[in-house]
Short mmCIF file of C-alpha atoms in Angstrom, two decimals:
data_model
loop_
_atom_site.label_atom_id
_atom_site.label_comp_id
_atom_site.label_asym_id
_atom_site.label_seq_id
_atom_site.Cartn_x
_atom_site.Cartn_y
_atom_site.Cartn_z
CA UNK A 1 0.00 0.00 0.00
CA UNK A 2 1.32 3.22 -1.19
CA UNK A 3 0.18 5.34 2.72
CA UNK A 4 2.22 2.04 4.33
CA UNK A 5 5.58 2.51 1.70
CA UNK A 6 5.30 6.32 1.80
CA UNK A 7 5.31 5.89 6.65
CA UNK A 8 8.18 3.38 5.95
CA UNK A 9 10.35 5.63 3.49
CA UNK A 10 9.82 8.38 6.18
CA UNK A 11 9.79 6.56 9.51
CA UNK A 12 12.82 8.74 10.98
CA UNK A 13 10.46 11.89 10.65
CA UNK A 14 7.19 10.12 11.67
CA UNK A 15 8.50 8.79 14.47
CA UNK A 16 10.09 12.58 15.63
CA UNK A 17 6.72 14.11 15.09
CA UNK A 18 5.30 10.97 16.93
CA UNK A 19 7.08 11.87 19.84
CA UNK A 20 6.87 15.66 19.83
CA UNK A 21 3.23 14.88 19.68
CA UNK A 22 3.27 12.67 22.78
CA UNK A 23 5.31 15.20 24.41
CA UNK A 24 2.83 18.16 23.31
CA UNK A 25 -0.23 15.75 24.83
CA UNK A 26 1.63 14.08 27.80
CA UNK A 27 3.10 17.41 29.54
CA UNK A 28 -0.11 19.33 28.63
CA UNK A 29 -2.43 16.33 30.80
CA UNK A 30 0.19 16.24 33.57
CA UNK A 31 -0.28 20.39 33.91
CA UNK A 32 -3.81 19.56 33.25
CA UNK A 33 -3.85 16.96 36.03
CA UNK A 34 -2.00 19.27 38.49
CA UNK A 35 -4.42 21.81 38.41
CA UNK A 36 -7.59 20.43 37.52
CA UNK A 37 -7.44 17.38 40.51
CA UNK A 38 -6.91 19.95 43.31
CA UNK A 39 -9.58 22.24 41.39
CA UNK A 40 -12.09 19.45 41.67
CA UNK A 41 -11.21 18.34 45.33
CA UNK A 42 -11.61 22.15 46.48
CA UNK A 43 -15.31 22.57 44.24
CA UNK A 44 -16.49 19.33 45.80
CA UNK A 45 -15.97 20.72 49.15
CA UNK A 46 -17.19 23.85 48.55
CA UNK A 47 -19.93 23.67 46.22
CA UNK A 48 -20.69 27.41 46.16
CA UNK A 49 -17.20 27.30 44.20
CA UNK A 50 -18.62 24.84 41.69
CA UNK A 51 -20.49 26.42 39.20
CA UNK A 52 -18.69 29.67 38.59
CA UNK A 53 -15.22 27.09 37.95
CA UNK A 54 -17.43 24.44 35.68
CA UNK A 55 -18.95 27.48 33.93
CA UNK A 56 -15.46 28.76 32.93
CA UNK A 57 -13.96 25.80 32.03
CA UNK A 58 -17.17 24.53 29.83
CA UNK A 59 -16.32 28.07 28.34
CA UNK A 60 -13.10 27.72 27.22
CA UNK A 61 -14.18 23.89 25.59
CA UNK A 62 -16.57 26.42 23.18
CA UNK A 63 -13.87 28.34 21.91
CA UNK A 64 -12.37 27.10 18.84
CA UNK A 65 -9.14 25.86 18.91
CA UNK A 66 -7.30 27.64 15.95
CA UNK A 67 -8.99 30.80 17.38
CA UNK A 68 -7.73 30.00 20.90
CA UNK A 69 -3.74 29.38 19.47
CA UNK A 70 -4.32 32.74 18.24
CA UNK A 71 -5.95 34.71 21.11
CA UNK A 72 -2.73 33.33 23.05
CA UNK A 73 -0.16 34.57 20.09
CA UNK A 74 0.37 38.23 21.50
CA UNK A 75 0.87 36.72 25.08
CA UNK A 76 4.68 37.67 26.46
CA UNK A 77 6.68 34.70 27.32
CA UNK A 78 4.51 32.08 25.55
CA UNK A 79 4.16 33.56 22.63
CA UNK A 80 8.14 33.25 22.02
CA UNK A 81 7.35 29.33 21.61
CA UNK A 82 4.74 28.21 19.71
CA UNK A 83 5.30 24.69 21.99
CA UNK A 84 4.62 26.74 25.04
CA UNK A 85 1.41 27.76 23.20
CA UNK A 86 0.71 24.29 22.15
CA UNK A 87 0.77 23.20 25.57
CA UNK A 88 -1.49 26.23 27.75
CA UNK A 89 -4.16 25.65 24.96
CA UNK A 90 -4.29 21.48 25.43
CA UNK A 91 -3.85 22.08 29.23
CA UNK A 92 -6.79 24.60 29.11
CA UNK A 93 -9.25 22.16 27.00
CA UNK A 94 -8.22 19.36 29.50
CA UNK A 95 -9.47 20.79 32.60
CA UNK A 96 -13.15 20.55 32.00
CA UNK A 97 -13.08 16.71 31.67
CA UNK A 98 -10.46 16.39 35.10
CA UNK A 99 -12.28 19.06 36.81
CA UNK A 100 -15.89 17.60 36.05
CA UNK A 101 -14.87 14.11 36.77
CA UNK A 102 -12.60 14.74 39.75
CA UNK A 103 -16.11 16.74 41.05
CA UNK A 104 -18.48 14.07 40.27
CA UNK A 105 -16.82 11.07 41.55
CA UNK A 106 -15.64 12.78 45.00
CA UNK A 107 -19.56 14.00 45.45
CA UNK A 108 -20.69 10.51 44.22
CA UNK A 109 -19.05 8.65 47.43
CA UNK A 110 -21.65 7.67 49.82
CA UNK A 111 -22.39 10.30 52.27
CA UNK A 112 -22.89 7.83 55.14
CA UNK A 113 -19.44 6.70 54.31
CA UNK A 114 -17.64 9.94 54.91
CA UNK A 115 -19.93 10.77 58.03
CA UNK A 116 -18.95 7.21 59.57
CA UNK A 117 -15.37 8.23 58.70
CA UNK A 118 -16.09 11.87 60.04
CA UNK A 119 -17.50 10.36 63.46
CA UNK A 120 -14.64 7.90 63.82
CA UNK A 121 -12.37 10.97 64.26
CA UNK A 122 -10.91 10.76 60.76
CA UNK A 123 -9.67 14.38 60.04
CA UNK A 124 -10.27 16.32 56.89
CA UNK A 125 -7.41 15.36 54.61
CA UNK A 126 -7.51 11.29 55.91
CA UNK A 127 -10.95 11.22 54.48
CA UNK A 128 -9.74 12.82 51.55
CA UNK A 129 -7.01 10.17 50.96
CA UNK A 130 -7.98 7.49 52.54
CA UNK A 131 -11.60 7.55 51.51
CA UNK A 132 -12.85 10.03 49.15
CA UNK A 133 -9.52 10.20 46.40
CA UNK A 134 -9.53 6.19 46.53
CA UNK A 135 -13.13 5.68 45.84
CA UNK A 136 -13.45 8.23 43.40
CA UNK A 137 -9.70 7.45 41.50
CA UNK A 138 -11.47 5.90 38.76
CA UNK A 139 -13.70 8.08 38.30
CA UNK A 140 -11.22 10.87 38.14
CA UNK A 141 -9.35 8.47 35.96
CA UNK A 142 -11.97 8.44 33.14
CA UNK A 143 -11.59 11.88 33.17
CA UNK A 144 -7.92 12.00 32.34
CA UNK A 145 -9.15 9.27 29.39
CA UNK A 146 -11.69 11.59 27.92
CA UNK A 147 -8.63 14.29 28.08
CA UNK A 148 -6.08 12.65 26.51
CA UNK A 149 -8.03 11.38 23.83
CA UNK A 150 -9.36 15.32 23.13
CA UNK A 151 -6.03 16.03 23.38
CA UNK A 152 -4.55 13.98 20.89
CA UNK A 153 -6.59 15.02 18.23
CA UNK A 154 -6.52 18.56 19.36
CA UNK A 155 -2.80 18.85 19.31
CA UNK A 156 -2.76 17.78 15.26
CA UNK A 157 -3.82 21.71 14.78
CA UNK A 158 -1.14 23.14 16.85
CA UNK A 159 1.24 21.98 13.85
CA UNK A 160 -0.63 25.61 12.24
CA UNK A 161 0.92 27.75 14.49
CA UNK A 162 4.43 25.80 14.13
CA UNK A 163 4.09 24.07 17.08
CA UNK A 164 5.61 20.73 15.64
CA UNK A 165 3.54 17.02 15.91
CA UNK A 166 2.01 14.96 13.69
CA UNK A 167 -0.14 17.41 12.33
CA UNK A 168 2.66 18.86 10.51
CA UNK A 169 2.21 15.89 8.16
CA UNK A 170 -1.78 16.74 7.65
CA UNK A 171 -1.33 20.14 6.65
CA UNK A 172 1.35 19.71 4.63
CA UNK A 173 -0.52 17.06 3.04
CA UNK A 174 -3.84 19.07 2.56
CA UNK A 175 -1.56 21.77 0.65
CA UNK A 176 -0.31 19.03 -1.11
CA UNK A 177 -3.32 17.26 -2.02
CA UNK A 178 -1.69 13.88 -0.93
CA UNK A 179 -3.86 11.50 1.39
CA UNK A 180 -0.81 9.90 1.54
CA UNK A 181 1.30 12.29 3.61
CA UNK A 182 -2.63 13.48 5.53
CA UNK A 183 -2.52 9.72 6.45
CA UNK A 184 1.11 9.69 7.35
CA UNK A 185 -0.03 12.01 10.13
CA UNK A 186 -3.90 10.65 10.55
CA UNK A 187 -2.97 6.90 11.22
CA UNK A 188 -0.33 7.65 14.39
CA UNK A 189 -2.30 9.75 16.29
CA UNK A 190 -4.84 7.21 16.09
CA UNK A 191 -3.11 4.66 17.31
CA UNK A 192 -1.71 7.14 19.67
CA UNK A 193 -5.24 7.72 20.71
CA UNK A 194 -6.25 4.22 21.41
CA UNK A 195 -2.86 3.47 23.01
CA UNK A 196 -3.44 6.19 25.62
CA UNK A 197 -6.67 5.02 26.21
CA UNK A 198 -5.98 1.15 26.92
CA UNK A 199 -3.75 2.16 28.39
CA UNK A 200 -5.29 4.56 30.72
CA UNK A 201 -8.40 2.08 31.06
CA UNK A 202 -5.98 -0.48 32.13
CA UNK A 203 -4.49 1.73 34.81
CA UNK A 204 -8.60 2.43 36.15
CA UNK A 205 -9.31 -1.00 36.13
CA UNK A 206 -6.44 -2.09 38.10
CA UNK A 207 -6.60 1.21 40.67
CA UNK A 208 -10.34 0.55 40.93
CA UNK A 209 -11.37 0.81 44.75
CA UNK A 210 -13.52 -2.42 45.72
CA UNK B 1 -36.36 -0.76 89.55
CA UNK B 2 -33.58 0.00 86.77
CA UNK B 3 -31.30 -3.18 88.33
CA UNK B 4 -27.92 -2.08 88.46
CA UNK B 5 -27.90 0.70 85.96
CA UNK B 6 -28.30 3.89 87.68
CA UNK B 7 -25.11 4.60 89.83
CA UNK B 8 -24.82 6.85 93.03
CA UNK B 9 -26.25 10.19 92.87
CA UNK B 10 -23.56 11.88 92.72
CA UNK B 11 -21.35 10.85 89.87
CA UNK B 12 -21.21 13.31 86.74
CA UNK B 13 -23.55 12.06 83.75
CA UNK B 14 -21.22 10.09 80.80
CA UNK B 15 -23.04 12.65 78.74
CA UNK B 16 -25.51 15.36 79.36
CA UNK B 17 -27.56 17.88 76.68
CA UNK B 18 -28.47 21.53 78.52
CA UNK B 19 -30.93 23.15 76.92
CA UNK B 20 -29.93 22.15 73.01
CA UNK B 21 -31.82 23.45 70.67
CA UNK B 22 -30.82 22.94 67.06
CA UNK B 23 -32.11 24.76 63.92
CA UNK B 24 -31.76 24.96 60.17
CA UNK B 25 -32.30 27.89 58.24
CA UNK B 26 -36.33 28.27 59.89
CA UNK B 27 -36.83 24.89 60.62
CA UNK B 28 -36.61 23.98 64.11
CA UNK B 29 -34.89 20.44 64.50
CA UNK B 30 -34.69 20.22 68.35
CA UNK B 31 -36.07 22.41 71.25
CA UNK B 32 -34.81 22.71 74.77
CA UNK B 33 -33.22 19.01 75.00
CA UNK B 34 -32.41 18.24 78.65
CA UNK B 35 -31.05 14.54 79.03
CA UNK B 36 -28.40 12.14 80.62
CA UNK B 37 -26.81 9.45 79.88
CA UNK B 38 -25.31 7.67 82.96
CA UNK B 39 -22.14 5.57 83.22
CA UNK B 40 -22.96 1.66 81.73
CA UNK B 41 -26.37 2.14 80.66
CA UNK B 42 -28.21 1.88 77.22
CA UNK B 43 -30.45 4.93 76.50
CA UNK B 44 -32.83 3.93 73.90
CA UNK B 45 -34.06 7.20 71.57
CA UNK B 46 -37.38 6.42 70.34
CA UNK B 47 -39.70 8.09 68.40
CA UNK B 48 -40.62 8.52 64.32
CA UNK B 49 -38.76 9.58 61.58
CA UNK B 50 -38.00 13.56 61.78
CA UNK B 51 -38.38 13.76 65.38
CA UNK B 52 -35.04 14.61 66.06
CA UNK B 53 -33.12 11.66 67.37
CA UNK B 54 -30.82 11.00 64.84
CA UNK B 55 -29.62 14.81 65.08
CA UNK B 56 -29.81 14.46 68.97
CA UNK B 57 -26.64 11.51 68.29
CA UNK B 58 -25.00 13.07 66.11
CA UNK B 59 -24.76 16.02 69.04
CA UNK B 60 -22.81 13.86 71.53
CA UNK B 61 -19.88 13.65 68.80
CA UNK B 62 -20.34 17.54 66.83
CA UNK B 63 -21.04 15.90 63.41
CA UNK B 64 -23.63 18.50 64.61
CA UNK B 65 -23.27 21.43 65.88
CA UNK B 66 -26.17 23.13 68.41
CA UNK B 67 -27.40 26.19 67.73
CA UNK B 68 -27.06 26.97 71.59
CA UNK B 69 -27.16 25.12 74.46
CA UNK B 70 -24.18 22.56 75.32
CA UNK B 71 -23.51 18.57 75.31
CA UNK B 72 -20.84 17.62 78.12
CA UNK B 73 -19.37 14.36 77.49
CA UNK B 74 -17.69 13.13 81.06
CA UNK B 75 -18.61 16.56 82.54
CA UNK B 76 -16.87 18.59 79.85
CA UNK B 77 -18.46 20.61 77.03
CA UNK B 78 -17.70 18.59 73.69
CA UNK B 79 -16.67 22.19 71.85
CA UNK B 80 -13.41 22.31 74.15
CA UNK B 81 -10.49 20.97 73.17
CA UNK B 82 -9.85 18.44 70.10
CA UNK B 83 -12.65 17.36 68.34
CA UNK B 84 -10.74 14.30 66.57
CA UNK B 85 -9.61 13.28 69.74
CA UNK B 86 -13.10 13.45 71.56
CA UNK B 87 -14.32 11.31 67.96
CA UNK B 88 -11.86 9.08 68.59
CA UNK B 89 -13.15 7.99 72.09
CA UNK B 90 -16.76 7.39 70.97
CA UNK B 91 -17.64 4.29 69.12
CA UNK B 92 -20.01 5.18 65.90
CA UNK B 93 -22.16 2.75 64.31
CA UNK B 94 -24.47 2.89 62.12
CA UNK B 95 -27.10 1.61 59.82
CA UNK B 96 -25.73 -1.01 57.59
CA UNK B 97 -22.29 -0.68 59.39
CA UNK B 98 -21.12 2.36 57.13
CA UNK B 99 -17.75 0.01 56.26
CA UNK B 100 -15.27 1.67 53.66
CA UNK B 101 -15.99 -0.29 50.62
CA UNK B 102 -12.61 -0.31 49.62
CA UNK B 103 -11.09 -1.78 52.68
CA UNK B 104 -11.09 -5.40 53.90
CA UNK B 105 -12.70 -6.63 57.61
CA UNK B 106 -9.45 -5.97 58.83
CA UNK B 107 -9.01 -2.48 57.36
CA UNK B 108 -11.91 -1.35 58.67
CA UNK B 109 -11.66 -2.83 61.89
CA UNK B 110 -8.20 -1.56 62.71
CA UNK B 111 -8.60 2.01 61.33
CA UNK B 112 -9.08 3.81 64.36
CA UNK B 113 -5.87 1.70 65.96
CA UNK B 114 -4.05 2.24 62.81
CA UNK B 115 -4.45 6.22 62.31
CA UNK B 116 -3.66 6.51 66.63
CA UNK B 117 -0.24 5.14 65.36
CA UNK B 118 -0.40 1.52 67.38
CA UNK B 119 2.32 -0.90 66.10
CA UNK B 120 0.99 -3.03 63.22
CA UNK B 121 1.49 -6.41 65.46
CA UNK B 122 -0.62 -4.89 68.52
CA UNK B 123 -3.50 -3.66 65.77
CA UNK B 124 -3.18 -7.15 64.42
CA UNK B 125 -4.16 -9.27 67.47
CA UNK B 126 -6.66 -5.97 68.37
CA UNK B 127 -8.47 -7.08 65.21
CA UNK B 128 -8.69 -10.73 66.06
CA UNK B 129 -9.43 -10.68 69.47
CA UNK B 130 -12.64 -8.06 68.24
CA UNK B 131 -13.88 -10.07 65.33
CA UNK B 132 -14.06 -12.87 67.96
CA UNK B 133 -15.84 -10.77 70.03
CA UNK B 134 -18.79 -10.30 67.09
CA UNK B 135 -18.82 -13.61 65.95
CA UNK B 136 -16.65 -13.09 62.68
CA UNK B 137 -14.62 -15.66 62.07
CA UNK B 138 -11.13 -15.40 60.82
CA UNK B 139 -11.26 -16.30 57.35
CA UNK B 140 -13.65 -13.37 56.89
CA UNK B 141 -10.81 -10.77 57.65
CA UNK B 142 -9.44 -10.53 54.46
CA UNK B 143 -12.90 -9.86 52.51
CA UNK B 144 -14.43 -6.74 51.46
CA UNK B 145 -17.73 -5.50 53.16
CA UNK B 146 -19.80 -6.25 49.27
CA UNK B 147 -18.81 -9.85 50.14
CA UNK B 148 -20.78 -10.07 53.23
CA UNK B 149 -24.41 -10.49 54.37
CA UNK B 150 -25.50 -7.41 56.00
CA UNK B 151 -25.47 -8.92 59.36
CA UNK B 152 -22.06 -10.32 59.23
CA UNK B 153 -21.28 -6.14 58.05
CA UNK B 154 -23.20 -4.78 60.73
CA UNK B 155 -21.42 -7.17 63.21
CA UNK B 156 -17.92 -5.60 61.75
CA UNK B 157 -19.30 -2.30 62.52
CA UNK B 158 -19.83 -2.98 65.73
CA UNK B 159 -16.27 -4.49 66.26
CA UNK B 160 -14.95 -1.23 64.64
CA UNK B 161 -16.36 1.10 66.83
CA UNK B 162 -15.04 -0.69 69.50
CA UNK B 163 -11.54 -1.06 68.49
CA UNK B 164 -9.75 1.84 70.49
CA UNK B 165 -12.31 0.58 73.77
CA UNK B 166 -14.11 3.79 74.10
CA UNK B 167 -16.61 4.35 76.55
CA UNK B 168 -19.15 5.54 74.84
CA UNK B 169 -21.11 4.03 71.80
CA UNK B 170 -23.47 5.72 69.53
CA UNK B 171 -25.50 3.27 67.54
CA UNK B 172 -27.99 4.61 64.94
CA UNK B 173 -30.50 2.05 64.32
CA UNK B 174 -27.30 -0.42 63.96
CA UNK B 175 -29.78 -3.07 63.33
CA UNK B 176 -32.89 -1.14 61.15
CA UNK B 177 -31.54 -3.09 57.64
CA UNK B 178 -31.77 -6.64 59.00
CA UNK B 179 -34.01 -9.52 58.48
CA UNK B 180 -35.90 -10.35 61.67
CA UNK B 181 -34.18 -13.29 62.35
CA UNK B 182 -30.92 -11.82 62.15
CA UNK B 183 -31.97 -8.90 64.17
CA UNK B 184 -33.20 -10.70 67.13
CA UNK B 185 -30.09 -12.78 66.55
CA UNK B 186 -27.61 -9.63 66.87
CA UNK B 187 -29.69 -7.77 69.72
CA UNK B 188 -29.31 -10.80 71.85
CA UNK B 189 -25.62 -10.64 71.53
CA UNK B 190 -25.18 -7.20 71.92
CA UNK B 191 -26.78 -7.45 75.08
CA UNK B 192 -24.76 -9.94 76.55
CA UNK B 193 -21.87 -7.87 74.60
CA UNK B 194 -22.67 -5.29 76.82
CA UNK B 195 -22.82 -7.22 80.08
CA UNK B 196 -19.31 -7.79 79.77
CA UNK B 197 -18.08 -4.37 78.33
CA UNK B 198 -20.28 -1.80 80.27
CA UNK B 199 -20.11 0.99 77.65
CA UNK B 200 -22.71 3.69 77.52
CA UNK B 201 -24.71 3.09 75.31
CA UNK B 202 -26.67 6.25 72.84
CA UNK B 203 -28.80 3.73 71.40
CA UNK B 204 -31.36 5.39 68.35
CA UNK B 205 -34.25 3.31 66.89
CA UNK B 206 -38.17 3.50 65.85
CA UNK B 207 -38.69 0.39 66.57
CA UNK B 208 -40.63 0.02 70.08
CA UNK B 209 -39.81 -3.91 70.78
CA UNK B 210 -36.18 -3.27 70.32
CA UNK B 211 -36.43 -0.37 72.42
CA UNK B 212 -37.97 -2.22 75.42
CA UNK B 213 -35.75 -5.13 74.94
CA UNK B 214 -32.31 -3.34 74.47
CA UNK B 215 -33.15 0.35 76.59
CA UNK B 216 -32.13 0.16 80.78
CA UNK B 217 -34.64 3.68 79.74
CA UNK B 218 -36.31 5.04 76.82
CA UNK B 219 -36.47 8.51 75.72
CA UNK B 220 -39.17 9.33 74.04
CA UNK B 221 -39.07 12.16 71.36
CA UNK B 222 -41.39 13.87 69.36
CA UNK B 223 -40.95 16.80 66.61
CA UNK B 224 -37.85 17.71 68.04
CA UNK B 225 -39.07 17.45 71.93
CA UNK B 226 -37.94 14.92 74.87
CA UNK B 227 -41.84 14.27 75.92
CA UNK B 228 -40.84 11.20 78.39
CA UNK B 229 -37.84 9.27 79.65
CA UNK B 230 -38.86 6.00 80.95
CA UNK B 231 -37.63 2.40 81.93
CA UNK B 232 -38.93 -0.48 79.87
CA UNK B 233 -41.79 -1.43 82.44
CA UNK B 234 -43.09 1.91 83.07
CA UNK B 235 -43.02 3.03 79.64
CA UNK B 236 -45.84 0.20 79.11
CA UNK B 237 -47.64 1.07 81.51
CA UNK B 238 -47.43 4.61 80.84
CA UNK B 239 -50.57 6.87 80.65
CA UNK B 240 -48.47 9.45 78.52
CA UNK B 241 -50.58 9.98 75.06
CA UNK B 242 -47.67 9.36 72.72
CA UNK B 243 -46.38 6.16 74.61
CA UNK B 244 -49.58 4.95 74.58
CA UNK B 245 -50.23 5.71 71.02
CA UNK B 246 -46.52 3.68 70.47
CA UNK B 247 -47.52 1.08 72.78
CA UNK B 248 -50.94 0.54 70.73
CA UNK B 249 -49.19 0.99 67.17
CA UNK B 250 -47.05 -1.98 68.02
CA UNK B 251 -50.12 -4.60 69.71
CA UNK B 252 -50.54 -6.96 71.89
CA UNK B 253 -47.62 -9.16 72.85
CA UNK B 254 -45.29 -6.40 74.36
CA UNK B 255 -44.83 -7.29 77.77
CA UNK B 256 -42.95 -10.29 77.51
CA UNK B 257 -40.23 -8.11 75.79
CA UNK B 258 -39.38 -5.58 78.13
CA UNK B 259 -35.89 -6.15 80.02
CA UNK B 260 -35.25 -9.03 79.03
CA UNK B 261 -31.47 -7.58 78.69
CA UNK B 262 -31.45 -7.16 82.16
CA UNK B 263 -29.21 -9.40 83.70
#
């Protein structure tokens, strides 16, 4: 097949943009992660805090992504790097599904659970990691899923603002009119799509509270 | 006529409301509470759903908070000092057993030990010697609580509230998800349980046989009201409207019931 010749003839660049791509998704989730997992534990707490922060970050999921590389252009530092770019825009459309998730399964725990645990003396942050965080990790875990998989497809466009990836290889093949080189891009991120998400779903299944 | 129960006059009530009244936003939950508990007994809080005893239990260890008024627990107002630390010497059960899901028998049973920082060996043979106490055996240690019936669960409840011996125990309706047979089953044993431990006993429940077989005295409540504090005896032959009205709701066949945890 001429897609399978044209991957093998150019496996030393696919394989680059392969990995810039993973990098562009992997450091983006972790940010994501690092925010949006705290964000959720605090708006599950305090659920006055919840709707303003799920408001904003169902928000920023509406705007468009090429618009949302370019809002982010003029900013200082960032804007030096179109990677840095890359990475605040995937980190930014990742939230809603770690925030929501990290939310939902914390308020989901049984109520007379975390009383018991309350009136056995447990304080605030043993319920949160003994009981809450390990009941609701996969949950929260789905969440990360849902991200990465946006993500992956997401970060093909930052190759139009130079940001590297395997979307290089799709625009250069729409200019070119070649499916071949579109494919060249298309078919790894696919797979690196389904990887991340056995992969992922492997990880829930095996942290999955009884 | 309460046996052994009541001790000399003078000794300071295990716990003791003062004037508690607790409200929500308009709604008044409970008004003017005035009770004690004394040392070793079982207090049995009767009355209907919404009339306030659940909130009244949840008092004694500030999952609830009064809206004035003031609980002492061994003569000392529960909002001094450390509230983990006043938690951690009250046993908690309730219905269902309200077992972490993700931990095994054992886990459960030796959280309290584990989280006060006892060596793993001493919480070990703590866990054994309890889940002999309830009539778990050993092999069940290692399950999770989805892999037991719900009388083996609520029997591991019980065993985990006792696990640091505390002196107190706050049971709401412990036993209100059972079968019958497995109810009458588990009050029987916590009664003789309780001959050999002594704790005082916050016991909650709207059921009126379990009351009269379990209660050294039953208080009565009603929307947020103590109407009557009685022992098992005098609360059937009581002329008080709403004891009656419990006394009639449940029929004939009552009498036979009452005390026959006294020892």
């Amino acid at each position: 097949m001429n897609v399978v010749r044209f991957i093998l003839q150019n496996h030393v660049q696919v394989l680059e943009l392969t990995l810039e791509h993973l990098w562009l998704v992997g450091f983006s989730t972790l940010l994501a992660v690092l925010v949006g997992v705290p964000l959720g534990i605090v708006i599950s707490h305090r659920t006055s805090f919840s709707k303003p922060v799920l408001a904003s970050a169902n928000i920023i999921q509406t705007i468009p992504s090429l618009a949302l590389f370019g809002f982010l252009l003029p900013l200082p530092w960032l804007g030096e790097r179109s990677d840095r770019l890359a990475i605040l825009a995937l980190t930014l459309y990742a939230l809603l599904p770690i925030i929501r998730n990290t939310y939902t399964g914390i308020r989901s725990v049984d109520p007379a659970v975390v009383e018991a645990g309350r009136g056995m003396g447990l304080t605030d942050s043993q319920l949160l990691f003994q009981v809450e965080l390990p009941l609701a990790v996969s949950v929260i875990l789905s969440g990360v899923r849902v991200a990465i998989v946006i993500s992956v497809g997401l970060a093909t466009i930052a190759a139009a603002i130079g940001a590297g990836g395997l979307g290089e290889f799709i625009f250069r093949g729409l200019a070119m009119v070649d499916n071949r080189v579109i494919l060249a891009g298309a078919i790894p991120a696919a797979i690196l799509a389904l990887a991340a998400d056995l992969g992922v779903g492997w990880l829930e299944k095996r942290l999955h509270a009884r | 006529m309460l046996g052994g129960h009541m001790p000399a006059e003078a000794t300071t009530p295990v716990i003791e409301f003062r004037d508690v009244f607790y409200r929500i936003e308009q709604i008044q939950i409970l008004s003017g509470l005035n009770l004690q508990v004394e040392q070793g007994e079982i207090l049995v809080l009767l009355g209907r759903s919404g009339s306030g005893k659940t909130t009244t239990l949840k008092l004694v260890n500030r999952l609830v908070t009064p809206t004035s008024g003031e609980i002492r627990v061994h003569g000392v107002p529960n909002d001094q000092g450390d509230i983990i630390r006043l938690r951690r010497r009250i046993g908690y059960v309730i219905q269902d057993g309200g077992l972490f899901p993700h931990f095994t028998v054992e886990r459960n049973v030796g959280l309290v030990p584990s989280i006060e920082g006892w060596p793993a060996a001493r919480i070990r043979a703590r866990v054994q010697e309890l889940l002999d106490l309830v009539g778990i055996p050993a092999e069940l240690a290692s399950r999770y609580p989805r892999q037991l019936s719900g009388g083996q669960r609520q029997r591991v409840g019980v065993a985990r509230a006792l696990a640091a011996d505390p002196g107190i125990l706050l049971m709401d309706e412990p036993f209100g998800a059972l079968d019958p047979l497995t109810r009458d089953e588990l009050q029987l044993e916590f009664l003789s349980l309780q001959q050999r431990l002594h704790k005082t006993v916050l016991f909650v429940t709207h059921d009126l046989r379990e009351a009269l077989r379990l209660g050294s005295r039953i208080a009565m409540m009603e929307t947020g009201k103590l109407v009557t504090v009685l022992s098992p005896e005098e609360f059937l032959r009581s002329a008080d409207p709403w004891a009656a009205a419990y006394v009639r709701a449940f029929g004939d066949g009552l009498t036979s019931l009452a005390n026959r945890g006294k020892s």
